[in-house]
GROMACS .gro file of C-alpha atoms in nm:
model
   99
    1UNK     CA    1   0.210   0.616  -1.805
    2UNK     CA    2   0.425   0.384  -1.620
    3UNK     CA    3   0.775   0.521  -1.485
    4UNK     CA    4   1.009   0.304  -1.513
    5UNK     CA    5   1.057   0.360  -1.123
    6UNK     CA    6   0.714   0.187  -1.020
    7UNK     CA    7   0.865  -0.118  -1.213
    8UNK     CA    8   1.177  -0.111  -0.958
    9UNK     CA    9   1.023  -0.047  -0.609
   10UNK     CA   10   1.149  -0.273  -0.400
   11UNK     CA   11   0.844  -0.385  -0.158
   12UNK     CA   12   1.096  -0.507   0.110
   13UNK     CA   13   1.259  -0.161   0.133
   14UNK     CA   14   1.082  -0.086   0.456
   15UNK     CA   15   1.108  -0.403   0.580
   16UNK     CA   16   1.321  -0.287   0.896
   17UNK     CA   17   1.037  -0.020   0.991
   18UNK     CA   18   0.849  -0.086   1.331
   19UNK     CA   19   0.544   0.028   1.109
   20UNK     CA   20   0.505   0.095   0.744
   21UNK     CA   21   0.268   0.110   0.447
   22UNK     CA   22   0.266  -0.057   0.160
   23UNK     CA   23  -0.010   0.051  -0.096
   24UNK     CA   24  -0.122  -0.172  -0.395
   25UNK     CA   25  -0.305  -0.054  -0.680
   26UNK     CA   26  -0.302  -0.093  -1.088
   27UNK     CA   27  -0.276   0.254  -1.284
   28UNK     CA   28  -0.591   0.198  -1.533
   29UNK     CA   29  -0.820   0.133  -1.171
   30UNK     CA   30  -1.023   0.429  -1.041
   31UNK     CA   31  -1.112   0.379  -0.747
   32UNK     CA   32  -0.761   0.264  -0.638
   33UNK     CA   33  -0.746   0.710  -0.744
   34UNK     CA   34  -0.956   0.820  -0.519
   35UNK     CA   35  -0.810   0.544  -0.246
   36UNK     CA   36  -0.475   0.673  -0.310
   37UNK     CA   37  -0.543   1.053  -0.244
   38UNK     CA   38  -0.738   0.946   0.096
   39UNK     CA   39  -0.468   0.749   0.181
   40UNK     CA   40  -0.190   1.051   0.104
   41UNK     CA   41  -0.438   1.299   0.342
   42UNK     CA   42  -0.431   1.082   0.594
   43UNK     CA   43  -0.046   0.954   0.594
   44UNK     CA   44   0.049   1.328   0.590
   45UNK     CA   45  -0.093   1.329   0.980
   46UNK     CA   46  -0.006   0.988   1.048
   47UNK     CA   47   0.372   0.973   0.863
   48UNK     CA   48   0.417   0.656   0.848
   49UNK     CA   49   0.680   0.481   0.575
   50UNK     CA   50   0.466   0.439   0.282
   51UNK     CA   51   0.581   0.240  -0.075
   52UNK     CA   52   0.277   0.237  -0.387
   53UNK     CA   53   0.339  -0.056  -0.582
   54UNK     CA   54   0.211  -0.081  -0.927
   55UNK     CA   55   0.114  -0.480  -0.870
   56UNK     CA   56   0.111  -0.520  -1.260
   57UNK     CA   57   0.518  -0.530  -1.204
   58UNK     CA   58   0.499  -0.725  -0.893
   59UNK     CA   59   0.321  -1.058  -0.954
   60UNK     CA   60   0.530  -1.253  -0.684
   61UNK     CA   61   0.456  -0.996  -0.452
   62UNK     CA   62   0.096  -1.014  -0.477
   63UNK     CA   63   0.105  -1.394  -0.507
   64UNK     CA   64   0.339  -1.384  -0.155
   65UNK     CA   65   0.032  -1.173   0.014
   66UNK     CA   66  -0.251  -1.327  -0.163
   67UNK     CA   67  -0.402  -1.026  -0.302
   68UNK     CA   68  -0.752  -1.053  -0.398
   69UNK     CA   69  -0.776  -0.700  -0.517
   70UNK     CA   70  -0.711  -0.396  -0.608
   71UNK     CA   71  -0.675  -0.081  -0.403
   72UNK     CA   72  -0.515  -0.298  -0.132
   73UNK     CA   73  -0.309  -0.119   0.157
   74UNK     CA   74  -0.084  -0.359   0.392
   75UNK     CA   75  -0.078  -0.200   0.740
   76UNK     CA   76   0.302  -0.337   0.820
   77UNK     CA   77   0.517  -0.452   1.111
   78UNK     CA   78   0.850  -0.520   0.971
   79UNK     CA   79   0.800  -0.799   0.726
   80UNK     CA   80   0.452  -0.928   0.899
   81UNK     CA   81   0.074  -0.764   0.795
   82UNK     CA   82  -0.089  -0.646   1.050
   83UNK     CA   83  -0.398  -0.543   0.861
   84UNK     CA   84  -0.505  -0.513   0.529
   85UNK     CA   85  -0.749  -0.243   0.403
   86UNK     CA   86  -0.994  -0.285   0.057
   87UNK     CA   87  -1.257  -0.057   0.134
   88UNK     CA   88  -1.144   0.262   0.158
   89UNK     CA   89  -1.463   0.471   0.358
   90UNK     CA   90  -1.303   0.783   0.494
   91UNK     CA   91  -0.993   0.989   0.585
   92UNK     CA   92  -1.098   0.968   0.913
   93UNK     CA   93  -1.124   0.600   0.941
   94UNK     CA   94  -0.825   0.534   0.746
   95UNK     CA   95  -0.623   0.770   0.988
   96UNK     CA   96  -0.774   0.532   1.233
   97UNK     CA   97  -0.681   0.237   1.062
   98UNK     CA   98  -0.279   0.406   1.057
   99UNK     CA   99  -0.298   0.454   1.437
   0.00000   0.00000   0.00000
């Protein structure tokens, strides 16, 4: 179930951040499951600012960053992507990915 708290994250919050995360995904998706736990492991080494958008209440947003699918995890420098991650292979590689 939906909070109504996924519906009001702001994706610009961390917008001022040097570096930040922003992780898409859609609730009824499994994989995007699995992605998000990998990505939670490896965040708690790398800490980096993190915000998981439900992209079923942010259409503009995904429009904006021409997401092609879902998991997707924007590797942020202020407002500019640096990377973009869809596969998700490994903690170790994603921890990579955060350095």
């Amino acid at each position: 179930m939906t909070s109504i708290s996924d519906q009001l994250t702001n994706p610009e919050q961390n917008f001022s951040e040097d570096k930040h995360l922003i992780f898409g995904y859609t609730p009824t998706c499994g994989t995007c499951k699995i992605s998000e736990r990998m990505l939670d492991v490896a965040n708690e080494l790398a800490q980096l600012p993190l915000i998981k958008l439900d992209l079923n209440f942010h259409p503009d947003f995904s429009q904006q960053f021409e997401i092609q699918s879902v998991p997707v995890l924007l590797i942020m420098s202020q407002d500019q992507e640096c990377d973009r991650v869809y596969a998700f292979q490994s903690v170790p590689d994603l921890l990579e990915k955060l350095k």
